[in-house]
Amino acid sequence: MRVMVTGGAGYVGSVSVERLVAAGHDVLVLDDLSTGHGGSVPAGVRLVRASFGDPDDVARAMAEHGTEAVLHCAAKSLVGESVTNPAKYYRANVVGGVMLLEAMRRRGVRRLVFSSTAAVYGTPEMTPITEDAPLRPINPYGETKRAFEAALAWYGAAYGLRSVCLRYFNVAGASEMHGEVHAPETHLIPNVLLAAAGGPALNLFGDDYPTPDGTCIRDYIHVEDLADAHLLALEATALDDARTDSQLICNLGNGGGFSVREVLEAAERVVGREIPHSIGPRRVGDPPVLVASAGRAGTVLGWQPTRPGIEEMIGSAWAWRGRHPAGYGE
Ligand SMILES: NC(=O)c1ccc[n+]([C@@H]2O[C@H](COP(=O)([O-])OP(=O)(O)OC[C@H]3O[C@@H](n4cnc5c(N)ncnc54)[C@H](O)[C@@H]3O)[C@@H](O)[C@H]2O)c1
């Protein structure tokens, strides 16, 4: 299959590009390198440096590549920034997203897999969270992802677009070739490892939550398991596949969770020493527990996480860091 991966130079996208290439697909990366890294794109894979929000550039790239399906990983995805600068998020994730769909319509490309997020649920009433839970995002990041999911549904009904929305919980770990390099880094595991490597001490946001050890519980998924899910989801968008006759939405998580303290302790076992940390106040808008019900991805896509252990996720990230101390060297 000829697959365009938007955001293929980013963390999630780069591991998926690696997986798609290994599975024999012809991959084109479309990325503006705003948070991604040109050095993460493997030799032999073409990188088009452009915005997915520019329909002329996207349509041209699709025509040259003969794109049959799109894996749409690119987005603005910093929760805090989305609160202070919602315009940036609406412009990129919603307006840009619709421009991508227009380019696809122009080229007759009708297959798309979308990197959505647990942030569409906001603070859940029940956990584990099923896909039918109410969507009540509590920040513009989640809201813009919800809006684009809705656009995909309407484009499906009117224009025959076949889409799968994958709502990831927390992505972690690394492959042999690709790992997580963000600036600023807001994710727990890379920040724990940064503290382990001599960076700033880790700040735990609150230890008085109603959880067994008082710290928040989150669901983590290994980035390579996510890449496997992308492959299965892309297959499900085939024009004769009944699973995407209407939009398919699946949570991706382990169906279990780890507390912040459990993550810290697992990281200490991985690196073999104590990791400097302090306990700070709670962060606004952090629910105590966010755990996915990932049954639908199993039954409908045939997906199962094969690397569910937190030590394996942290260990792969730590090993990648060791092999790439300067990240992608930019
Ligand atoms: N990492 C997580 O834990 C997590 C969790 C839930 C959802 N997600 C979603 O997964 C996707 C990937 O996340 P990530 O952690 O890999 O982020 P990332 O920032 O590492 O990657 C995003 C990529 O998109 C590119 N990009 C951004 N805007 C663009 C534009 N207008 N045109 C072209 N390229 C553009 C960036 O340069 C970057 O390479 C995002 O959509 C994010 O919302 C991630």
mmCIF file of C-alpha atoms and ligand atoms in Angstrom:
data_model
loop_
_atom_site.group_PDB
_atom_site.id
_atom_site.type_symbol
_atom_site.label_atom_id
_atom_site.label_comp_id
_atom_site.label_asym_id
_atom_site.label_seq_id
_atom_site.Cartn_x
_atom_site.Cartn_y
_atom_site.Cartn_z
ATOM 1 C CA MET A 1 0.000 0.000 0.000
ATOM 2 C CA ARG A 2 1.230 3.538 -0.695
ATOM 3 C CA VAL A 3 0.799 5.351 2.623
ATOM 4 C CA MET A 4 1.375 9.019 3.385
ATOM 5 C CA VAL A 5 2.320 9.491 7.049
ATOM 6 C CA THR A 6 1.746 13.028 8.269
ATOM 7 C CA GLY A 7 3.969 13.706 11.262
ATOM 8 C CA GLY A 8 6.170 10.786 10.227
ATOM 9 C CA ALA A 9 9.232 12.606 11.576
ATOM 10 C CA GLY A 10 7.727 12.791 15.082
ATOM 11 C CA TYR A 11 7.827 10.279 17.916
ATOM 12 C CA VAL A 12 4.790 8.113 17.150
ATOM 13 C CA GLY A 13 4.997 8.666 13.391
ATOM 14 C CA SER A 14 8.647 7.642 13.077
ATOM 15 C CA VAL A 15 8.075 4.274 14.760
ATOM 16 C CA SER A 16 5.044 3.691 12.548
ATOM 17 C CA VAL A 17 7.033 4.571 9.421
ATOM 18 C CA GLU A 18 9.638 2.012 10.498
ATOM 19 C CA ARG A 19 6.891 -0.611 10.984
ATOM 20 C CA LEU A 20 5.135 0.172 7.679
ATOM 21 C CA VAL A 21 8.394 -0.047 5.736
ATOM 22 C CA ALA A 22 9.215 -3.362 7.426
ATOM 23 C CA ALA A 23 5.788 -4.649 6.348
ATOM 24 C CA GLY A 24 6.621 -3.785 2.724
ATOM 25 C CA HIS A 25 4.550 -0.624 2.282
ATOM 26 C CA ASP A 26 5.639 2.351 0.182
ATOM 27 C CA VAL A 27 5.785 5.239 2.648
ATOM 28 C CA LEU A 28 5.942 8.993 2.099
ATOM 29 C CA VAL A 29 6.475 11.254 5.121
ATOM 30 C CA LEU A 30 4.801 14.662 5.064
ATOM 31 C CA ASP A 31 6.068 16.741 7.969
ATOM 32 C CA ASP A 32 6.811 20.421 8.541
ATOM 33 C CA LEU A 33 9.444 19.473 11.156
ATOM 34 C CA SER A 34 7.879 21.887 13.665
ATOM 35 C CA THR A 35 8.350 19.338 16.457
ATOM 36 C CA GLY A 36 9.786 16.430 14.451
ATOM 37 C CA HIS A 37 13.266 15.533 13.307
ATOM 38 C CA GLY A 38 14.438 15.131 9.718
ATOM 39 C CA GLY A 39 17.093 12.731 11.022
ATOM 40 C CA SER A 40 14.403 10.290 12.131
ATOM 41 C CA VAL A 41 13.233 9.610 8.572
ATOM 42 C CA PRO A 42 14.917 6.413 7.370
ATOM 43 C CA ALA A 43 17.077 6.364 4.251
ATOM 44 C CA GLY A 44 14.950 5.408 1.285
ATOM 45 C CA VAL A 45 11.795 7.091 2.626
ATOM 46 C CA ARG A 46 10.958 10.395 0.997
ATOM 47 C CA LEU A 47 10.335 13.353 3.284
ATOM 48 C CA VAL A 48 8.189 16.181 1.954
ATOM 49 C CA ARG A 49 8.665 19.175 4.206
ATOM 50 C CA ALA A 50 5.229 20.772 4.132
ATOM 51 C CA SER A 51 2.175 21.380 6.262
ATOM 52 C CA PHE A 52 -0.764 19.005 6.069
ATOM 53 C CA GLY A 53 -2.832 22.188 6.169
ATOM 54 C CA ASP A 54 -1.645 23.228 2.707
ATOM 55 C CA PRO A 55 -3.915 21.386 0.258
ATOM 56 C CA ASP A 56 -1.819 22.267 -2.806
ATOM 57 C CA ASP A 57 1.394 20.864 -1.325
ATOM 58 C CA VAL A 58 -0.411 17.819 0.019
ATOM 59 C CA ALA A 59 -2.238 17.077 -3.253
ATOM 60 C CA ARG A 60 1.022 17.457 -5.200
ATOM 61 C CA ALA A 61 2.845 15.094 -2.866
ATOM 62 C CA MET A 62 -0.032 12.613 -3.098
ATOM 63 C CA ALA A 63 -0.030 12.744 -6.881
ATOM 64 C CA GLU A 64 3.729 12.138 -7.098
ATOM 65 C CA HIS A 65 3.561 9.295 -4.585
ATOM 66 C CA GLY A 66 0.296 7.736 -5.742
ATOM 67 C CA THR A 67 -0.960 7.831 -2.143
ATOM 68 C CA GLU A 68 -3.713 5.315 -1.384
ATOM 69 C CA ALA A 69 -4.108 5.879 2.364
ATOM 70 C CA VAL A 70 -3.109 8.441 4.982
ATOM 71 C CA LEU A 71 -1.882 7.847 8.514
ATOM 72 C CA HIS A 72 -2.515 11.236 10.116
ATOM 73 C CA CYS A 73 -0.187 11.515 13.122
ATOM 74 C CA ALA A 74 0.758 15.193 12.782
ATOM 75 C CA ALA A 75 -0.808 17.614 15.238
ATOM 76 C CA LYS A 76 -0.144 20.203 17.852
ATOM 77 C CA SER A 77 -0.363 18.242 21.082
ATOM 78 C CA LEU A 78 0.719 20.200 24.163
ATOM 79 C CA VAL A 79 -2.216 20.417 26.549
ATOM 80 C CA GLY A 80 -0.961 23.480 28.451
ATOM 81 C CA GLU A 81 -0.123 25.408 25.295
ATOM 82 C CA SER A 82 -3.573 24.630 23.912
ATOM 83 C CA VAL A 83 -5.131 26.397 26.905
ATOM 84 C CA THR A 84 -3.043 29.553 26.490
ATOM 85 C CA ASN A 85 -3.054 29.555 22.675
ATOM 86 C CA PRO A 86 -6.230 27.802 21.468
ATOM 87 C CA ALA A 87 -6.026 29.596 18.096
ATOM 88 C CA LYS A 88 -2.884 27.624 17.250
ATOM 89 C CA TYR A 89 -4.685 24.364 18.019
ATOM 90 C CA TYR A 90 -7.858 25.145 16.091
ATOM 91 C CA ARG A 91 -5.809 26.355 13.111
ATOM 92 C CA ALA A 92 -3.551 23.313 13.000
ATOM 93 C CA ASN A 93 -5.696 20.441 14.221
ATOM 94 C CA VAL A 94 -9.113 21.470 12.889
ATOM 95 C CA VAL A 95 -8.614 23.906 9.976
ATOM 96 C CA GLY A 96 -5.426 22.137 8.859
ATOM 97 C CA GLY A 97 -7.107 18.765 9.269
ATOM 98 C CA VAL A 98 -10.025 19.750 7.061
ATOM 99 C CA MET A 99 -7.558 21.071 4.452
ATOM 100 C CA LEU A 100 -5.912 17.637 4.495
ATOM 101 C CA LEU A 101 -9.311 16.042 3.876
ATOM 102 C CA GLU A 102 -9.893 18.452 0.981
ATOM 103 C CA ALA A 103 -6.570 17.448 -0.593
ATOM 104 C CA MET A 104 -7.572 13.804 -0.173
ATOM 105 C CA ARG A 105 -10.936 14.461 -1.799
ATOM 106 C CA ARG A 106 -9.226 16.206 -4.687
ATOM 107 C CA ARG A 107 -6.999 13.157 -5.210
ATOM 108 C CA GLY A 108 -9.741 10.584 -4.569
ATOM 109 C CA VAL A 109 -7.921 9.201 -1.504
ATOM 110 C CA ARG A 110 -10.577 7.730 0.789
ATOM 111 C CA ARG A 111 -8.654 5.913 3.514
ATOM 112 C CA LEU A 112 -7.416 7.557 6.706
ATOM 113 C CA VAL A 113 -6.225 6.507 10.165
ATOM 114 C CA PHE A 114 -6.217 9.275 12.746
ATOM 115 C CA SER A 115 -4.055 9.697 15.873
ATOM 116 C CA SER A 116 -6.711 10.690 18.375
ATOM 117 C CA THR A 117 -6.368 10.809 22.129
ATOM 118 C CA ALA A 118 -7.908 9.937 25.473
ATOM 119 C CA ALA A 119 -8.128 13.712 25.996
ATOM 120 C CA VAL A 120 -11.426 13.642 24.066
ATOM 121 C CA TYR A 121 -13.064 12.106 27.162
ATOM 122 C CA GLY A 122 -11.999 14.760 29.648
ATOM 123 C CA THR A 123 -12.623 13.678 33.233
ATOM 124 C CA PRO A 124 -14.396 10.323 32.958
ATOM 125 C CA GLU A 125 -17.374 9.285 35.061
ATOM 126 C CA MET A 126 -16.340 5.642 34.902
ATOM 127 C CA THR A 127 -13.102 3.764 34.424
ATOM 128 C CA PRO A 128 -11.974 1.819 32.427
ATOM 129 C CA ILE A 129 -13.170 4.226 29.753
ATOM 130 C CA THR A 130 -15.077 2.708 26.858
ATOM 131 C CA GLU A 131 -15.386 4.322 23.425
ATOM 132 C CA ASP A 132 -19.051 5.085 24.148
ATOM 133 C CA ALA A 133 -18.239 7.240 27.159
ATOM 134 C CA PRO A 134 -19.350 10.873 26.828
ATOM 135 C CA LEU A 135 -16.871 13.173 25.088
ATOM 136 C CA ARG A 136 -16.266 16.153 27.353
ATOM 137 C CA PRO A 137 -12.757 17.436 26.679
ATOM 138 C CA ILE A 138 -11.428 19.850 29.294
ATOM 139 C CA ASN A 139 -8.862 21.606 27.095
ATOM 140 C CA PRO A 140 -8.622 22.878 23.507
ATOM 141 C CA TYR A 141 -6.229 20.052 22.577
ATOM 142 C CA GLY A 142 -8.875 17.409 23.350
ATOM 143 C CA GLU A 143 -11.615 19.579 21.877
ATOM 144 C CA THR A 144 -9.810 19.965 18.536
ATOM 145 C CA LYS A 145 -9.234 16.211 18.346
ATOM 146 C CA ARG A 146 -12.930 15.629 19.025
ATOM 147 C CA ALA A 147 -13.866 18.142 16.327
ATOM 148 C CA PHE A 148 -11.690 16.420 13.744
ATOM 149 C CA GLU A 149 -13.099 13.000 14.662
ATOM 150 C CA ALA A 150 -16.551 14.440 13.997
ATOM 151 C CA ALA A 151 -15.434 15.877 10.642
ATOM 152 C CA LEU A 152 -14.204 12.420 9.658
ATOM 153 C CA ALA A 153 -17.604 10.918 10.453
ATOM 154 C CA TRP A 154 -19.433 13.491 8.319
ATOM 155 C CA TYR A 155 -16.942 13.149 5.446
ATOM 156 C CA GLY A 156 -17.516 9.407 5.680
ATOM 157 C CA ALA A 157 -21.286 9.731 5.419
ATOM 158 C CA ALA A 158 -21.198 12.271 2.581
ATOM 159 C CA TYR A 159 -18.066 11.415 0.556
ATOM 160 C CA GLY A 160 -17.316 7.786 1.383
ATOM 161 C CA LEU A 161 -14.205 8.498 3.456
ATOM 162 C CA ARG A 162 -13.244 5.404 5.467
ATOM 163 C CA SER A 163 -11.582 6.292 8.728
ATOM 164 C CA VAL A 164 -10.341 4.754 11.928
ATOM 165 C CA CYS A 165 -9.816 7.006 14.953
ATOM 166 C CA LEU A 166 -7.385 5.538 17.440
ATOM 167 C CA ARG A 167 -7.659 7.146 20.841
ATOM 168 C CA TYR A 168 -4.252 6.622 22.406
ATOM 169 C CA PHE A 169 -3.744 6.824 26.105
ATOM 170 C CA ASN A 170 -0.076 7.463 27.104
ATOM 171 C CA VAL A 171 2.477 6.351 24.556
ATOM 172 C CA ALA A 172 5.864 5.201 25.848
ATOM 173 C CA GLY A 173 9.030 3.325 24.924
ATOM 174 C CA ALA A 174 11.176 3.207 21.834
ATOM 175 C CA SER A 175 12.043 0.929 18.942
ATOM 176 C CA GLU A 176 15.594 0.025 17.948
ATOM 177 C CA MET A 177 15.812 3.045 15.660
ATOM 178 C CA HIS A 178 13.369 5.604 17.024
ATOM 179 C CA GLY A 179 12.639 7.201 20.368
ATOM 180 C CA GLU A 180 10.992 10.206 21.965
ATOM 181 C CA VAL A 181 12.638 13.633 21.624
ATOM 182 C CA HIS A 182 10.417 16.598 22.471
ATOM 183 C CA ALA A 183 11.328 20.126 23.535
ATOM 184 C CA PRO A 184 9.687 20.925 25.852
ATOM 185 C CA GLU A 185 9.103 17.394 27.099
ATOM 186 C CA THR A 186 5.849 17.060 29.013
ATOM 187 C CA HIS A 187 5.591 13.253 29.230
ATOM 188 C CA LEU A 188 6.370 11.427 32.459
ATOM 189 C CA ILE A 189 8.672 8.632 31.301
ATOM 190 C CA PRO A 190 11.169 10.730 29.303
ATOM 191 C CA ASN A 191 11.255 13.215 32.164
ATOM 192 C CA VAL A 192 11.935 10.429 34.675
ATOM 193 C CA LEU A 193 14.787 9.235 32.460
ATOM 194 C CA LEU A 194 16.085 12.769 32.058
ATOM 195 C CA ALA A 195 16.259 13.056 35.857
ATOM 196 C CA ALA A 196 18.026 9.669 35.962
ATOM 197 C CA ALA A 197 20.581 10.946 33.454
ATOM 198 C CA GLY A 198 21.476 13.974 35.570
ATOM 199 C CA GLY A 199 18.818 16.398 34.317
ATOM 200 C CA PRO A 200 16.383 18.312 36.540
ATOM 201 C CA ALA A 201 14.856 16.321 39.399
ATOM 202 C CA LEU A 202 11.406 14.932 38.683
ATOM 203 C CA ASN A 203 8.450 16.770 40.175
ATOM 204 C CA LEU A 204 5.514 14.523 41.096
ATOM 205 C CA PHE A 205 2.275 16.457 40.779
ATOM 206 C CA GLY A 206 0.500 15.495 43.979
ATOM 207 C CA ASP A 207 0.506 12.371 46.158
ATOM 208 C CA ASP A 208 -2.872 12.856 47.824
ATOM 209 C CA TYR A 209 -5.147 11.427 45.121
ATOM 210 C CA PRO A 210 -7.681 8.699 45.980
ATOM 211 C CA THR A 211 -5.443 5.942 44.569
ATOM 212 C CA PRO A 212 -3.543 3.194 46.471
ATOM 213 C CA ASP A 213 -0.262 5.185 46.648
ATOM 214 C CA GLY A 214 -1.765 8.661 46.295
ATOM 215 C CA THR A 215 -0.341 9.381 42.825
ATOM 216 C CA CYS A 216 -2.289 9.470 39.561
ATOM 217 C CA ILE A 217 -2.775 6.272 37.581
ATOM 218 C CA ARG A 218 -2.362 6.303 33.805
ATOM 219 C CA ASP A 219 -2.576 3.710 31.062
ATOM 220 C CA TYR A 220 0.628 3.303 29.005
ATOM 221 C CA ILE A 221 1.034 1.729 25.619
ATOM 222 C CA HIS A 222 4.314 0.770 23.976
ATOM 223 C CA VAL A 223 4.936 2.816 20.839
ATOM 224 C CA GLU A 224 5.661 -0.362 18.858
ATOM 225 C CA ASP A 225 2.286 -1.828 19.886
ATOM 226 C CA LEU A 226 0.777 1.405 18.626
ATOM 227 C CA ALA A 227 2.560 0.974 15.297
ATOM 228 C CA ASP A 228 1.080 -2.541 15.017
ATOM 229 C CA ALA A 229 -2.370 -1.058 15.631
ATOM 230 C CA HIS A 230 -1.788 1.517 12.880
ATOM 231 C CA LEU A 231 -1.048 -1.232 10.411
ATOM 232 C CA LEU A 232 -4.196 -3.165 11.336
ATOM 233 C CA ALA A 233 -6.285 0.013 11.219
ATOM 234 C CA LEU A 234 -4.963 0.930 7.770
ATOM 235 C CA GLU A 235 -5.971 -2.530 6.524
ATOM 236 C CA ALA A 236 -9.459 -2.004 7.972
ATOM 237 C CA THR A 237 -9.954 1.093 5.773
ATOM 238 C CA ALA A 238 -9.968 -1.042 2.589
ATOM 239 C CA LEU A 239 -12.900 0.063 0.476
ATOM 240 C CA ASP A 240 -14.539 -3.396 0.675
ATOM 241 C CA ASP A 241 -14.003 -3.816 4.427
ATOM 242 C CA ALA A 242 -17.298 -3.641 6.304
ATOM 243 C CA ARG A 243 -15.551 -2.535 9.519
ATOM 244 C CA THR A 244 -15.182 0.986 8.150
ATOM 245 C CA ASP A 245 -18.507 1.281 6.320
ATOM 246 C CA SER A 246 -19.009 3.846 9.024
ATOM 247 C CA GLN A 247 -16.294 5.430 11.126
ATOM 248 C CA LEU A 248 -14.472 3.045 13.457
ATOM 249 C CA ILE A 249 -13.244 4.359 16.809
ATOM 250 C CA CYS A 250 -10.972 2.348 19.107
ATOM 251 C CA ASN A 251 -9.187 3.106 22.347
ATOM 252 C CA LEU A 252 -5.578 1.976 22.485
ATOM 253 C CA GLY A 253 -4.231 1.232 25.920
ATOM 254 C CA ASN A 254 -3.197 -1.688 28.073
ATOM 255 C CA GLY A 255 -6.494 -1.849 29.909
ATOM 256 C CA GLY A 256 -4.512 -1.488 33.133
ATOM 257 C CA GLY A 257 -2.651 1.392 34.636
ATOM 258 C CA PHE A 258 0.462 2.357 36.527
ATOM 259 C CA SER A 259 0.709 5.081 39.125
ATOM 260 C CA VAL A 260 3.283 7.831 38.823
ATOM 261 C CA ARG A 261 5.124 6.301 41.763
ATOM 262 C CA GLU A 262 5.068 2.860 40.140
ATOM 263 C CA VAL A 263 6.570 4.374 36.988
ATOM 264 C CA LEU A 264 9.284 6.041 39.049
ATOM 265 C CA GLU A 265 10.084 2.808 40.912
ATOM 266 C CA ALA A 266 10.136 0.791 37.676
ATOM 267 C CA ALA A 267 12.526 3.357 36.185
ATOM 268 C CA GLU A 268 14.777 3.060 39.250
ATOM 269 C CA ARG A 269 14.933 -0.703 38.697
ATOM 270 C CA VAL A 270 15.752 -0.169 35.019
ATOM 271 C CA VAL A 271 18.558 2.338 35.591
ATOM 272 C CA GLY A 272 19.776 0.642 38.784
ATOM 273 C CA ARG A 273 19.768 3.684 41.050
ATOM 274 C CA GLU A 274 17.520 6.149 42.840
ATOM 275 C CA ILE A 275 16.109 8.930 40.705
ATOM 276 C CA PRO A 276 16.007 12.409 42.260
ATOM 277 C CA HIS A 277 12.447 13.641 42.703
ATOM 278 C CA SER A 278 10.245 15.870 44.796
ATOM 279 C CA ILE A 279 6.520 15.986 45.523
ATOM 280 C CA GLY A 280 4.748 19.117 44.362
ATOM 281 C CA PRO A 281 1.122 20.242 44.431
ATOM 282 C CA ARG A 282 -1.548 18.720 42.205
ATOM 283 C CA ARG A 283 -1.808 19.984 38.631
ATOM 284 C CA VAL A 284 -5.132 21.506 37.599
ATOM 285 C CA GLY A 285 -7.299 19.151 35.561
ATOM 286 C CA ASP A 286 -5.533 15.863 36.365
ATOM 287 C CA PRO A 287 -8.123 13.111 37.005
ATOM 288 C CA PRO A 288 -6.925 10.485 39.532
ATOM 289 C CA VAL A 289 -7.297 7.526 37.147
ATOM 290 C CA LEU A 290 -7.330 7.344 33.324
ATOM 291 C CA VAL A 291 -7.439 3.783 32.069
ATOM 292 C CA ALA A 292 -8.715 2.517 28.722
ATOM 293 C CA SER A 293 -11.067 -0.265 27.961
ATOM 294 C CA ALA A 294 -9.240 -1.526 24.866
ATOM 295 C CA GLY A 295 -11.518 -4.477 24.117
ATOM 296 C CA ARG A 296 -12.840 -3.090 20.850
ATOM 297 C CA ALA A 297 -9.385 -2.843 19.286
ATOM 298 C CA GLY A 298 -8.990 -6.519 20.157
ATOM 299 C CA THR A 299 -12.302 -7.754 18.834
ATOM 300 C CA VAL A 300 -12.623 -5.517 15.763
ATOM 301 C CA LEU A 301 -9.005 -4.940 14.697
ATOM 302 C CA GLY A 302 -7.486 -8.127 16.130
ATOM 303 C CA TRP A 303 -4.971 -6.025 18.068
ATOM 304 C CA GLN A 304 -3.388 -7.001 21.361
ATOM 305 C CA PRO A 305 -0.580 -5.151 23.111
ATOM 306 C CA THR A 306 2.417 -7.496 23.174
ATOM 307 C CA ARG A 307 4.699 -5.307 25.312
ATOM 308 C CA PRO A 308 2.413 -4.338 28.227
ATOM 309 C CA GLY A 309 5.042 -4.291 30.983
ATOM 310 C CA ILE A 310 6.080 -0.882 32.268
ATOM 311 C CA GLU A 311 9.690 -1.980 32.778
ATOM 312 C CA GLU A 312 9.917 -3.101 29.162
ATOM 313 C CA MET A 313 8.594 0.262 27.976
ATOM 314 C CA ILE A 314 10.952 2.223 30.198
ATOM 315 C CA GLY A 315 13.833 -0.140 29.412
ATOM 316 C CA SER A 316 13.446 0.365 25.665
ATOM 317 C CA ALA A 317 13.351 4.157 26.113
ATOM 318 C CA TRP A 318 16.433 4.058 28.346
ATOM 319 C CA ALA A 319 18.320 1.842 25.889
ATOM 320 C CA TRP A 320 17.434 4.188 23.018
ATOM 321 C CA ARG A 321 18.660 7.160 25.043
ATOM 322 C CA GLY A 322 21.913 5.337 25.651
ATOM 323 C CA ARG A 323 22.379 4.717 21.939
ATOM 324 C CA HIS A 324 21.333 8.278 20.980
ATOM 325 C CA PRO A 325 22.584 10.589 23.731
ATOM 326 C CA ALA A 326 22.145 13.588 21.421
ATOM 327 C CA GLY A 327 18.688 12.517 20.217
ATOM 328 C CA TYR A 328 18.632 12.930 16.444
ATOM 329 C CA GLY A 329 21.656 15.193 16.645
ATOM 330 C CA GLU A 330 19.973 18.387 15.453
HETATM 331 N N1 LIG B 1 2.701 10.828 22.517
HETATM 332 C C1 LIG B 1 1.578 10.540 23.181
HETATM 333 O O1 LIG B 1 1.611 10.063 24.326
HETATM 334 C C2 LIG B 1 0.226 10.761 22.526
HETATM 335 C C3 LIG B 1 -0.940 10.434 23.225
HETATM 336 C C4 LIG B 1 -2.177 10.612 22.612
HETATM 337 C C5 LIG B 1 -2.242 11.105 21.313
HETATM 338 N N2 LIG B 1 -1.112 11.441 20.662
HETATM 339 C C6 LIG B 1 -1.216 11.967 19.290
HETATM 340 O O2 LIG B 1 -0.311 11.254 18.481
HETATM 341 C C7 LIG B 1 0.208 12.094 17.462
HETATM 342 C C8 LIG B 1 1.713 12.050 17.457
HETATM 343 O O3 LIG B 1 2.205 12.462 18.721
HETATM 344 P P1 LIG B 1 3.768 12.546 18.990
HETATM 345 O O4 LIG B 1 3.982 12.373 20.441
HETATM 346 O O5 LIG B 1 4.479 11.664 18.038
HETATM 347 O O6 LIG B 1 4.029 14.084 18.610
HETATM 348 P P2 LIG B 1 5.304 14.722 17.882
HETATM 349 O O7 LIG B 1 5.237 16.179 18.168
HETATM 350 O O8 LIG B 1 6.539 13.980 18.242
HETATM 351 O O9 LIG B 1 5.009 14.468 16.349
HETATM 352 C C9 LIG B 1 4.139 15.261 15.596
HETATM 353 C C10 LIG B 1 4.763 15.452 14.236
HETATM 354 O O10 LIG B 1 3.878 16.224 13.434
HETATM 355 C C11 LIG B 1 4.611 17.238 12.769
HETATM 356 N N3 LIG B 1 3.695 18.351 12.502
HETATM 357 C C12 LIG B 1 3.070 19.153 13.403
HETATM 358 N N4 LIG B 1 2.283 20.035 12.767
HETATM 359 C C13 LIG B 1 2.405 19.781 11.433
HETATM 360 C C14 LIG B 1 1.839 20.340 10.252
HETATM 361 N N5 LIG B 1 0.970 21.357 10.302
HETATM 362 N N6 LIG B 1 2.178 19.805 9.060
HETATM 363 C C15 LIG B 1 3.042 18.772 8.980
HETATM 364 N N7 LIG B 1 3.613 18.192 10.056
HETATM 365 C C16 LIG B 1 3.296 18.705 11.267
HETATM 366 C C17 LIG B 1 5.734 17.579 13.711
HETATM 367 O O11 LIG B 1 6.843 18.210 13.075
HETATM 368 C C18 LIG B 1 6.087 16.206 14.270
HETATM 369 O O12 LIG B 1 7.034 15.551 13.457
HETATM 370 C C19 LIG B 1 -0.380 13.484 17.723
HETATM 371 O O13 LIG B 1 -1.487 13.648 16.869
HETATM 372 C C20 LIG B 1 -0.824 13.416 19.167
HETATM 373 O O14 LIG B 1 -1.915 14.272 19.403
HETATM 374 C C21 LIG B 1 0.131 11.272 21.228
#
